[in-house]
CSV table of N, CA, C and O in Angstrom, one decimal:
chain,number,residue,atom,x,y,z
V,1,GLN,N,4.6,-11.2,15.3
V,1,GLN,CA,3.6,-11.2,14.2
V,1,GLN,C,3.0,-9.8,14.1
V,1,GLN,O,2.8,-9.2,15.1
V,2,VAL,N,2.7,-9.5,12.9
V,2,VAL,CA,2.0,-8.2,12.6
V,2,VAL,C,0.8,-8.6,11.8
V,2,VAL,O,0.9,-9.3,10.8
V,3,GLN,N,-0.4,-8.2,12.2
V,3,GLN,CA,-1.6,-8.4,11.5
V,3,GLN,C,-2.0,-7.2,10.8
V,3,GLN,O,-2.0,-6.1,11.3
V,4,LEU,N,-2.4,-7.4,9.5
V,4,LEU,CA,-2.8,-6.2,8.6
V,4,LEU,C,-4.1,-6.5,8.0
V,4,LEU,O,-4.4,-7.5,7.5
V,5,VAL,N,-5.0,-5.4,8.1
V,5,VAL,CA,-6.3,-5.5,7.6
V,5,VAL,C,-6.6,-4.3,6.7
V,5,VAL,O,-6.6,-3.2,7.2
V,6,GLU,N,-6.8,-4.5,5.4
V,6,GLU,CA,-7.1,-3.4,4.5
V,6,GLU,C,-8.6,-3.1,4.4
V,6,GLU,O,-9.4,-4.0,4.7
V,7,SER,N,-8.9,-1.9,4.1
V,7,SER,CA,-10.3,-1.5,3.9
V,7,SER,C,-10.3,-0.3,2.9
V,7,SER,O,-9.2,0.3,2.6
V,8,GLY,N,-11.5,0.0,2.4
V,8,GLY,CA,-11.6,1.1,1.5
V,8,GLY,C,-11.7,0.9,0.0
V,8,GLY,O,-11.9,1.8,-0.7
V,9,GLY,N,-11.6,-0.4,-0.4
V,9,GLY,CA,-11.7,-0.7,-1.8
V,9,GLY,C,-13.1,-0.5,-2.3
V,9,GLY,O,-14.0,-0.3,-1.5
V,10,GLY,N,-13.3,-0.6,-3.6
V,10,GLY,CA,-14.6,-0.5,-4.2
V,10,GLY,C,-14.6,-0.2,-5.6
V,10,GLY,O,-13.6,-0.4,-6.3
V,11,LEU,N,-15.7,0.2,-6.1
V,11,LEU,CA,-15.9,0.5,-7.6
V,11,LEU,C,-16.0,2.0,-7.7
V,11,LEU,O,-16.8,2.7,-7.0
V,12,VAL,N,-15.2,2.5,-8.7
V,12,VAL,CA,-15.2,3.9,-8.9
V,12,VAL,C,-15.0,4.2,-10.4
V,12,VAL,O,-14.5,3.3,-11.1
V,13,GLN,N,-15.6,5.3,-10.9
V,13,GLN,CA,-15.4,5.6,-12.3
V,13,GLN,C,-14.0,6.2,-12.5
V,13,GLN,O,-13.4,6.8,-11.6
V,14,ALA,N,-13.6,6.1,-13.8
V,14,ALA,CA,-12.3,6.7,-14.1
V,14,ALA,C,-12.3,8.2,-13.8
V,14,ALA,O,-13.2,8.9,-14.0
V,15,GLY,N,-11.1,8.6,-13.3
V,15,GLY,CA,-11.0,10.0,-12.8
V,15,GLY,C,-11.4,10.2,-11.4
V,15,GLY,O,-11.1,11.3,-10.8
V,16,GLY,N,-12.0,9.2,-10.8
V,16,GLY,CA,-12.4,9.3,-9.4
V,16,GLY,C,-11.3,9.0,-8.4
V,16,GLY,O,-10.1,8.8,-8.8
V,17,SER,N,-11.7,9.0,-7.1
V,17,SER,CA,-10.7,8.8,-6.0
V,17,SER,C,-11.2,7.7,-5.1
V,17,SER,O,-12.4,7.5,-4.9
V,18,LEU,N,-10.2,7.1,-4.4
V,18,LEU,CA,-10.5,6.2,-3.3
V,18,LEU,C,-9.4,6.4,-2.3
V,18,LEU,O,-8.3,6.7,-2.7
V,19,ARG,N,-9.7,6.0,-1.1
V,19,ARG,CA,-8.7,6.1,0.0
V,19,ARG,C,-8.7,4.7,0.7
V,19,ARG,O,-9.7,4.3,1.3
V,20,LEU,N,-7.6,4.0,0.6
V,20,LEU,CA,-7.4,2.7,1.2
V,20,LEU,C,-6.7,2.9,2.6
V,20,LEU,O,-5.9,3.8,2.7
V,21,SER,N,-7.1,2.1,3.5
V,21,SER,CA,-6.5,2.1,4.8
V,21,SER,C,-6.0,0.7,5.2
V,21,SER,O,-6.6,-0.3,4.8
V,22,CYS,N,-5.0,0.7,6.0
V,22,CYS,CA,-4.4,-0.6,6.5
V,22,CYS,C,-4.2,-0.5,8.0
V,22,CYS,O,-3.4,0.4,8.4
V,23,ALA,N,-5.0,-1.2,8.7
V,23,ALA,CA,-4.8,-1.2,10.2
V,23,ALA,C,-3.9,-2.3,10.6
V,23,ALA,O,-4.0,-3.5,10.2
V,24,ALA,N,-2.8,-1.9,11.3
V,24,ALA,CA,-1.8,-2.8,11.8
V,24,ALA,C,-1.9,-3.1,13.3
V,24,ALA,O,-2.2,-2.2,14.0
V,25,SER,N,-1.6,-4.3,13.7
V,25,SER,CA,-1.6,-4.7,15.1
V,25,SER,C,-0.6,-5.8,15.3
V,25,SER,O,-0.2,-6.4,14.4
V,26,GLY,N,-0.2,-5.9,16.6
V,26,GLY,CA,0.7,-7.0,16.9
V,26,GLY,C,2.0,-6.6,17.4
V,26,GLY,O,2.6,-7.1,18.4
V,27,ARG,N,2.6,-5.6,16.7
V,27,ARG,CA,4.0,-5.1,17.1
V,27,ARG,C,4.1,-3.6,16.8
V,27,ARG,O,3.4,-3.1,15.9
V,28,PRO,N,4.9,-2.9,17.5
V,28,PRO,CA,5.2,-1.5,17.2
V,28,PRO,C,5.8,-1.5,15.8
V,28,PRO,O,6.7,-2.3,15.4
V,29,LEU,N,5.5,-0.5,15.0
V,29,LEU,CA,5.9,-0.4,13.7
V,29,LEU,C,7.1,0.6,13.5
V,29,LEU,O,7.4,1.0,12.4
V,30,ARG,N,7.7,1.0,14.6
V,30,ARG,CA,8.6,2.1,14.6
V,30,ARG,C,9.7,1.9,13.5
V,30,ARG,O,10.2,2.9,12.9
V,31,TYR,N,10.2,0.7,13.4
V,31,TYR,CA,11.4,0.5,12.5
V,31,TYR,C,11.0,-0.2,11.2
V,31,TYR,O,11.8,-0.6,10.4
V,32,TYR,N,9.7,-0.3,10.9
V,32,TYR,CA,9.2,-1.0,9.8
V,32,TYR,C,9.1,0.0,8.6
V,32,TYR,O,8.9,1.2,8.7
V,33,THR,N,9.1,-0.6,7.4
V,33,THR,CA,8.6,0.0,6.2
V,33,THR,C,7.3,-0.6,5.8
V,33,THR,O,7.2,-1.8,5.8
V,34,MET,N,6.3,0.2,5.6
V,34,MET,CA,5.0,-0.3,5.2
V,34,MET,C,4.8,0.0,3.7
V,34,MET,O,5.1,1.1,3.2
V,35,GLY,N,4.2,-1.0,3.0
V,35,GLY,CA,4.1,-0.8,1.6
V,35,GLY,C,2.7,-1.2,1.1
V,35,GLY,O,1.9,-1.9,1.8
V,36,TRP,N,2.4,-0.7,0.0
V,36,TRP,CA,1.2,-1.1,-0.8
V,36,TRP,C,1.6,-1.7,-2.1
V,36,TRP,O,2.5,-1.1,-2.8
V,37,PHE,N,1.0,-2.9,-2.4
V,37,PHE,CA,1.3,-3.5,-3.7
V,37,PHE,C,-0.1,-3.8,-4.3
V,37,PHE,O,-1.1,-3.7,-3.7
V,38,ARG,N,-0.1,-4.1,-5.6
V,38,ARG,CA,-1.3,-4.5,-6.3
V,38,ARG,C,-1.1,-5.6,-7.2
V,38,ARG,O,0.0,-5.8,-7.7
V,39,GLN,N,-2.2,-6.4,-7.5
V,39,GLN,CA,-2.1,-7.5,-8.4
V,39,GLN,C,-3.3,-7.6,-9.2
V,39,GLN,O,-4.4,-7.8,-8.6
V,40,ALA,N,-3.2,-7.5,-10.5
V,40,ALA,CA,-4.3,-7.7,-11.4
V,40,ALA,C,-4.3,-9.1,-11.9
V,40,ALA,O,-3.3,-9.8,-11.9
V,41,PRO,N,-5.5,-9.6,-12.3
V,41,PRO,CA,-5.6,-11.0,-12.8
V,41,PRO,C,-4.6,-11.3,-13.9
V,41,PRO,O,-4.5,-10.6,-14.8
V,42,GLY,N,-3.8,-12.4,-13.7
V,42,GLY,CA,-2.9,-12.8,-14.7
V,42,GLY,C,-1.6,-12.0,-14.7
V,42,GLY,O,-0.7,-12.3,-15.6
V,43,LYS,N,-1.4,-11.1,-13.7
V,43,LYS,CA,-0.2,-10.3,-13.7
V,43,LYS,C,0.6,-10.5,-12.4
V,43,LYS,O,0.0,-11.0,-11.4
V,44,ASP,N,1.8,-10.1,-12.4
V,44,ASP,CA,2.6,-10.2,-11.2
V,44,ASP,C,2.2,-9.1,-10.2
V,44,ASP,O,1.7,-8.1,-10.6
V,45,ARG,N,2.5,-9.4,-8.9
V,45,ARG,CA,2.2,-8.3,-7.9
V,45,ARG,C,3.2,-7.2,-8.1
V,45,ARG,O,4.4,-7.5,-8.2
V,46,GLU,N,2.8,-6.0,-8.1
V,46,GLU,CA,3.7,-4.9,-8.4
V,46,GLU,C,3.6,-3.8,-7.3
V,46,GLU,O,2.6,-3.6,-6.6
V,47,PHE,N,4.7,-3.2,-7.1
V,47,PHE,CA,4.9,-2.1,-6.1
V,47,PHE,C,4.1,-0.9,-6.4
V,47,PHE,O,4.1,-0.4,-7.6
V,48,VAL,N,3.4,-0.4,-5.4
V,48,VAL,CA,2.7,0.9,-5.5
V,48,VAL,C,3.3,2.0,-4.8
V,48,VAL,O,3.6,3.0,-5.3
V,49,ALA,N,3.5,1.8,-3.5
V,49,ALA,CA,4.1,2.8,-2.6
V,49,ALA,C,4.6,2.3,-1.3
V,49,ALA,O,4.1,1.2,-0.9
V,50,ALA,N,5.5,3.0,-0.7
V,50,ALA,CA,6.0,2.6,0.6
V,50,ALA,C,6.3,3.8,1.4
V,50,ALA,O,6.6,4.9,0.9
V,51,ILE,N,6.3,3.6,2.8
V,51,ILE,CA,6.6,4.6,3.7
V,51,ILE,C,7.4,4.0,4.9
V,51,ILE,O,7.1,3.0,5.4
V,52,GLN,N,8.5,4.7,5.2
V,52,GLN,CA,9.3,4.3,6.3
V,52,GLN,C,8.6,4.9,7.6
V,52,GLN,O,8.5,6.1,7.7
V,53,TRP,N,8.2,4.0,8.5
V,53,TRP,CA,7.4,4.5,9.6
V,53,TRP,C,8.0,5.6,10.4
V,53,TRP,O,7.4,6.6,10.8
V,54,SER,N,9.3,5.4,10.8
V,54,SER,CA,10.0,6.3,11.7
V,54,SER,C,10.3,7.7,11.0
V,54,SER,O,10.1,8.7,11.7
V,55,SER,N,10.7,7.7,9.8
V,55,SER,CA,11.0,9.0,9.2
V,55,SER,C,9.9,9.6,8.3
V,55,SER,O,9.9,10.8,8.1
V,56,GLY,N,9.0,8.8,7.9
V,56,GLY,CA,7.9,9.3,7.0
V,56,GLY,C,8.4,9.3,5.5
V,56,GLY,O,7.6,9.8,4.7
V,57,SER,N,9.6,8.9,5.2
V,57,SER,CA,10.1,8.9,3.9
V,57,SER,C,9.3,8.0,3.0
V,57,SER,O,8.9,6.9,3.4
V,58,THR,N,8.9,8.5,1.8
V,58,THR,CA,8.0,7.7,0.9
V,58,THR,C,8.7,7.4,-0.4
V,58,THR,O,9.7,8.1,-0.9
V,59,SER,N,8.2,6.4,-1.1
V,59,SER,CA,8.6,6.1,-2.4
V,59,SER,C,7.4,5.5,-3.2
V,59,SER,O,6.4,5.0,-2.6
V,60,TYR,N,7.4,5.6,-4.5
V,60,TYR,CA,6.3,5.3,-5.3
V,60,TYR,C,6.7,4.5,-6.6
V,60,TYR,O,7.8,4.8,-7.1
V,61,GLY,N,5.8,3.7,-7.1
V,61,GLY,CA,6.0,3.1,-8.3
V,61,GLY,C,5.7,4.1,-9.5
V,61,GLY,O,5.0,5.0,-9.3
V,62,ASP,N,6.4,3.9,-10.6
V,62,ASP,CA,6.3,4.8,-11.7
V,62,ASP,C,4.9,5.0,-12.1
V,62,ASP,O,4.5,6.1,-12.6
V,63,TYR,N,4.1,4.0,-12.1
V,63,TYR,CA,2.7,4.1,-12.7
V,63,TYR,C,1.8,5.0,-11.8
V,63,TYR,O,0.8,5.5,-12.3
V,64,VAL,N,2.2,5.3,-10.6
V,64,VAL,CA,1.2,6.0,-9.7
V,64,VAL,C,1.8,7.4,-9.2
V,64,VAL,O,1.1,8.1,-8.5
V,65,LYS,N,3.0,7.7,-9.6
V,65,LYS,CA,3.6,8.9,-9.2
V,65,LYS,C,2.7,10.1,-9.6
V,65,LYS,O,2.3,10.2,-10.7
V,66,GLY,N,2.5,11.0,-8.6
V,66,GLY,CA,1.7,12.2,-8.9
V,66,GLY,C,0.2,12.0,-8.7
V,66,GLY,O,-0.5,12.9,-8.7
V,67,ARG,N,-0.2,10.7,-8.6
V,67,ARG,CA,-1.6,10.4,-8.5
V,67,ARG,C,-2.0,9.8,-7.1
V,67,ARG,O,-3.0,10.1,-6.5
V,68,PHE,N,-1.1,9.0,-6.6
V,68,PHE,CA,-1.3,8.4,-5.3
V,68,PHE,C,-0.4,9.0,-4.2
V,68,PHE,O,0.7,9.4,-4.5
V,69,THR,N,-0.9,9.0,-3.0
V,69,THR,CA,-0.1,9.4,-1.9
V,69,THR,C,-0.3,8.5,-0.7
V,69,THR,O,-1.4,8.1,-0.3
V,70,ILE,N,0.9,8.1,-0.1
V,70,ILE,CA,0.9,7.2,1.0
V,70,ILE,C,1.2,8.0,2.3
V,70,ILE,O,2.0,8.9,2.2
V,71,ASP,N,0.5,7.7,3.4
V,71,ASP,CA,0.8,8.4,4.6
V,71,ASP,C,0.5,7.4,5.8
V,71,ASP,O,-0.1,6.4,5.6
V,72,ARG,N,0.9,7.8,7.0
V,72,ARG,CA,0.6,6.9,8.1
V,72,ARG,C,0.1,7.8,9.3
V,72,ARG,O,0.4,9.0,9.4
V,73,ASP,N,-0.7,7.1,10.1
V,73,ASP,CA,-1.3,7.7,11.3
V,73,ASP,C,-0.7,7.0,12.5
V,73,ASP,O,-1.1,5.9,12.8
V,74,ASN,N,0.2,7.7,13.2
V,74,ASN,CA,0.8,7.1,14.3
V,74,ASN,C,-0.2,6.7,15.4
V,74,ASN,O,-0.1,5.7,16.1
V,75,ALA,N,-1.1,7.6,15.7
V,75,ALA,CA,-2.1,7.4,16.8
V,75,ALA,C,-2.9,6.1,16.5
V,75,ALA,O,-3.3,5.4,17.4
V,76,LYS,N,-3.3,6.0,15.2
V,76,LYS,CA,-4.2,4.9,14.9
V,76,LYS,C,-3.5,3.6,14.4
V,76,LYS,O,-4.1,2.6,14.2
V,77,ASN,N,-2.2,3.7,14.2
V,77,ASN,CA,-1.4,2.6,13.7
V,77,ASN,C,-1.9,2.2,12.3
V,77,ASN,O,-2.1,1.0,12.1
V,78,THR,N,-2.2,3.1,11.5
V,78,THR,CA,-2.7,2.8,10.2
V,78,THR,C,-1.8,3.4,9.1
V,78,THR,O,-1.2,4.5,9.3
V,79,VAL,N,-1.8,2.8,7.9
V,79,VAL,CA,-1.1,3.4,6.8
V,79,VAL,C,-2.2,3.5,5.7
V,79,VAL,O,-3.0,2.6,5.5
V,80,ASN,N,-2.2,4.6,5.0
V,80,ASN,CA,-3.3,5.0,4.1
V,80,ASN,C,-2.7,5.2,2.7
V,80,ASN,O,-1.5,5.6,2.5
V,81,LEU,N,-3.6,5.0,1.7
V,81,LEU,CA,-3.2,5.2,0.3
V,81,LEU,C,-4.3,6.0,-0.3
V,81,LEU,O,-5.4,5.5,-0.5
V,82,GLN,N,-4.0,7.3,-0.6
V,82,GLN,CA,-5.0,8.1,-1.3
V,82,GLN,C,-4.7,8.0,-2.8
V,82,GLN,O,-3.6,8.3,-3.2
V,83,MET,N,-5.8,7.6,-3.5
V,83,MET,CA,-5.6,7.4,-4.9
V,83,MET,C,-6.5,8.3,-5.7
V,83,MET,O,-7.8,8.3,-5.5
V,84,ASN,N,-5.9,9.2,-6.4
V,84,ASN,CA,-6.7,10.2,-7.2
V,84,ASN,C,-6.5,9.9,-8.7
V,84,ASN,O,-5.6,9.2,-9.1
V,85,SER,N,-7.3,10.5,-9.5
V,85,SER,CA,-7.2,10.4,-11.0
V,85,SER,C,-7.1,8.9,-11.4
V,85,SER,O,-6.3,8.5,-12.2
V,86,LEU,N,-8.0,8.1,-10.8
V,86,LEU,CA,-7.9,6.7,-11.1
V,86,LEU,C,-8.2,6.3,-12.6
V,86,LEU,O,-9.0,7.0,-13.2
V,87,LYS,N,-7.5,5.3,-13.0
V,87,LYS,CA,-7.6,4.8,-14.4
V,87,LYS,C,-8.1,3.4,-14.4
V,87,LYS,O,-7.8,2.7,-13.4
V,88,PRO,N,-8.7,2.9,-15.5
V,88,PRO,CA,-9.1,1.5,-15.5
V,88,PRO,C,-7.9,0.6,-15.3
V,88,PRO,O,-8.1,-0.5,-14.7
V,89,GLU,N,-6.7,0.9,-15.7
V,89,GLU,CA,-5.6,0.1,-15.5
V,89,GLU,C,-5.1,0.0,-14.0
V,89,GLU,O,-4.2,-0.8,-13.7
V,90,ASP,N,-5.7,0.8,-13.2
V,90,ASP,CA,-5.4,0.7,-11.7
V,90,ASP,C,-6.2,-0.4,-11.1
V,90,ASP,O,-6.1,-0.7,-9.9
V,91,THR,N,-7.2,-1.0,-11.8
V,91,THR,CA,-8.0,-2.1,-11.3
V,91,THR,C,-7.1,-3.3,-10.9
V,91,THR,O,-6.3,-3.8,-11.7
V,92,ALA,N,-7.3,-3.7,-9.6
V,92,ALA,CA,-6.4,-4.7,-9.1
V,92,ALA,C,-6.9,-5.0,-7.6
V,92,ALA,O,-7.7,-4.2,-7.1
V,93,THR,N,-6.3,-6.1,-7.1
V,93,THR,CA,-6.4,-6.2,-5.6
V,93,THR,C,-5.2,-5.6,-5.0
V,93,THR,O,-4.1,-5.8,-5.4
V,94,TYR,N,-5.5,-4.7,-4.0
V,94,TYR,CA,-4.4,-4.0,-3.4
V,94,TYR,C,-4.1,-4.6,-2.0
V,94,TYR,O,-5.0,-4.9,-1.2
V,95,TYR,N,-2.8,-4.8,-1.8
V,95,TYR,CA,-2.3,-5.4,-0.6
V,95,TYR,C,-1.5,-4.5,0.2
V,95,TYR,O,-0.6,-3.8,-0.3
V,96,CYS,N,-1.7,-4.5,1.5
V,96,CYS,CA,-0.8,-3.8,2.5
V,96,CYS,C,0.2,-4.9,3.0
V,96,CYS,O,-0.1,-6.0,3.2
V,97,ALA,N,1.5,-4.4,3.2
V,97,ALA,CA,2.5,-5.3,3.6
V,97,ALA,C,3.5,-4.6,4.6
V,97,ALA,O,3.6,-3.3,4.6
V,98,ALA,N,4.1,-5.3,5.5
V,98,ALA,CA,5.0,-4.8,6.5
V,98,ALA,C,6.4,-5.4,6.3
V,98,ALA,O,6.5,-6.6,6.2
V,99,ASN,N,7.4,-4.5,6.2
V,99,ASN,CA,8.8,-5.0,6.1
V,99,ASN,C,9.5,-4.6,7.4
V,99,ASN,O,9.8,-3.4,7.6
V,100,PRO,N,9.9,-5.6,8.2
V,100,PRO,CA,10.5,-5.3,9.5
V,100,PRO,C,11.9,-4.8,9.4
V,100,PRO,O,12.5,-4.3,10.4
V,101,LYS,N,12.6,-4.8,8.2
V,101,LYS,CA,14.0,-4.4,8.1
V,101,LYS,C,14.1,-3.0,7.6
V,101,LYS,O,15.2,-2.5,7.5
V,102,GLY,N,13.0,-2.3,7.3
V,102,GLY,CA,13.1,-0.9,6.9
V,102,GLY,C,13.5,-0.9,5.4
V,102,GLY,O,13.4,-1.8,4.7
V,103,GLY,N,14.1,0.2,5.1
V,103,GLY,CA,14.6,0.4,3.7
V,103,GLY,C,13.5,1.0,2.8
V,103,GLY,O,12.3,1.2,3.3
V,104,ARG,N,13.7,1.1,1.6
V,104,ARG,CA,12.8,1.7,0.7
V,104,ARG,C,11.7,0.8,0.3
V,104,ARG,O,10.6,1.2,-0.1
V,105,GLY,N,12.0,-0.5,0.3
V,105,GLY,CA,10.9,-1.5,0.2
V,105,GLY,C,10.1,-1.6,-1.1
V,105,GLY,O,8.9,-1.4,-1.0
V,106,SER,N,10.7,-1.8,-2.3
V,106,SER,CA,9.9,-1.8,-3.5
V,106,SER,C,9.8,-3.3,-4.0
V,106,SER,O,9.1,-3.5,-5.0
V,107,LYS,N,10.3,-4.2,-3.3
V,107,LYS,CA,10.3,-5.6,-3.8
V,107,LYS,C,9.4,-6.4,-2.8
V,107,LYS,O,9.5,-6.3,-1.6
V,108,THR,N,8.6,-7.3,-3.4
V,108,THR,CA,7.7,-8.1,-2.6
V,108,THR,C,8.5,-9.0,-1.6
V,108,THR,O,8.1,-9.3,-0.5
V,109,SER,N,9.7,-9.4,-2.0
V,109,SER,CA,10.5,-10.3,-1.2
V,109,SER,C,11.0,-9.7,0.1
V,109,SER,O,11.4,-10.4,1.0
V,110,GLU,N,11.0,-8.4,0.2
V,110,GLU,CA,11.4,-7.6,1.4
V,110,GLU,C,10.4,-7.6,2.5
V,110,GLU,O,10.6,-7.3,3.6
V,111,TYR,N,9.1,-8.0,2.1
V,111,TYR,CA,8.0,-7.9,3.1
V,111,TYR,C,7.7,-9.2,3.7
V,111,TYR,O,7.5,-10.2,3.0
V,112,THR,N,7.5,-9.2,5.0
V,112,THR,CA,7.3,-10.4,5.8
V,112,THR,C,5.8,-10.7,6.0
V,112,THR,O,5.3,-11.8,6.0
V,113,PHE,N,5.1,-9.6,6.3
V,113,PHE,CA,3.6,-9.7,6.7
V,113,PHE,C,2.8,-9.1,5.6
V,113,PHE,O,3.1,-8.0,5.1
V,114,TRP,N,1.6,-9.7,5.3
V,114,TRP,CA,0.7,-9.3,4.2
V,114,TRP,C,-0.7,-9.3,4.7
V,114,TRP,O,-1.1,-10.2,5.5
V,115,GLY,N,-1.5,-8.3,4.2
V,115,GLY,CA,-2.9,-8.4,4.5
V,115,GLY,C,-3.6,-9.3,3.4
V,115,GLY,O,-2.9,-9.8,2.6
V,116,GLN,N,-4.9,-9.4,3.6
V,116,GLN,CA,-5.7,-10.2,2.7
V,116,GLN,C,-6.0,-9.5,1.4
V,116,GLN,O,-6.4,-10.2,0.4
V,117,GLY,N,-5.9,-8.2,1.3
V,117,GLY,CA,-6.2,-7.5,0.1
V,117,GLY,C,-7.5,-6.9,0.0
V,117,GLY,O,-8.5,-7.4,0.7
V,118,THR,N,-7.7,-5.8,-0.7
V,118,THR,CA,-9.0,-5.2,-1.0
V,118,THR,C,-9.1,-4.9,-2.4
V,118,THR,O,-8.1,-4.4,-3.1
V,119,GLN,N,-10.2,-5.1,-3.0
V,119,GLN,CA,-10.4,-5.0,-4.5
V,119,GLN,C,-10.7,-3.6,-4.8
V,119,GLN,O,-11.6,-2.9,-4.2
V,120,VAL,N,-10.0,-3.1,-5.8
V,120,VAL,CA,-10.3,-1.8,-6.4
V,120,VAL,C,-10.6,-2.0,-7.9
V,120,VAL,O,-9.9,-2.6,-8.6
V,121,THR,N,-11.8,-1.5,-8.3
V,121,THR,CA,-12.2,-1.6,-9.7
V,121,THR,C,-12.5,-0.2,-10.2
V,121,THR,O,-13.3,0.5,-9.6
V,122,VAL,N,-11.9,0.1,-11.3
V,122,VAL,CA,-12.1,1.4,-12.0
V,122,VAL,C,-12.8,1.2,-13.3
V,122,VAL,O,-12.2,0.5,-14.2
V,123,SER,N,-14.0,1.7,-13.5
V,123,SER,CA,-14.7,1.6,-14.7
V,123,SER,C,-14.4,2.7,-15.7
V,123,SER,O,-14.2,3.9,-15.2
V,124,SER,N,-14.5,2.4,-16.9
V,124,SER,CA,-14.2,3.5,-17.9
V,124,SER,C,-15.4,4.2,-18.4
V,124,SER,O,-16.5,3.8,-18.0
């Protein structure tokens, strides 16, 4: 089992920034892909970003390319999402997830473990 706890959400004005963190515990993440997804009310959960723990290779959803950056901290066993130039359409609950099989991980079905989510609200 992997336990994931997100933090860092909140209310921010359009154009502002937030940094989300996901603390992982339970198993070594060496061969995992860690991902961030988001879900707005009435919409499907969508891919935001992913990072392969061992290589550091990253991938991003089209909506966030150039604005969001995912990274990991090996010492703290955390994965972070730096969100810049936020837009009202970025408003959603953001979820951290762990994929034990690795890969680029852009589909929710690839992820086994999920956090409870953290709310991000961007005002116009």
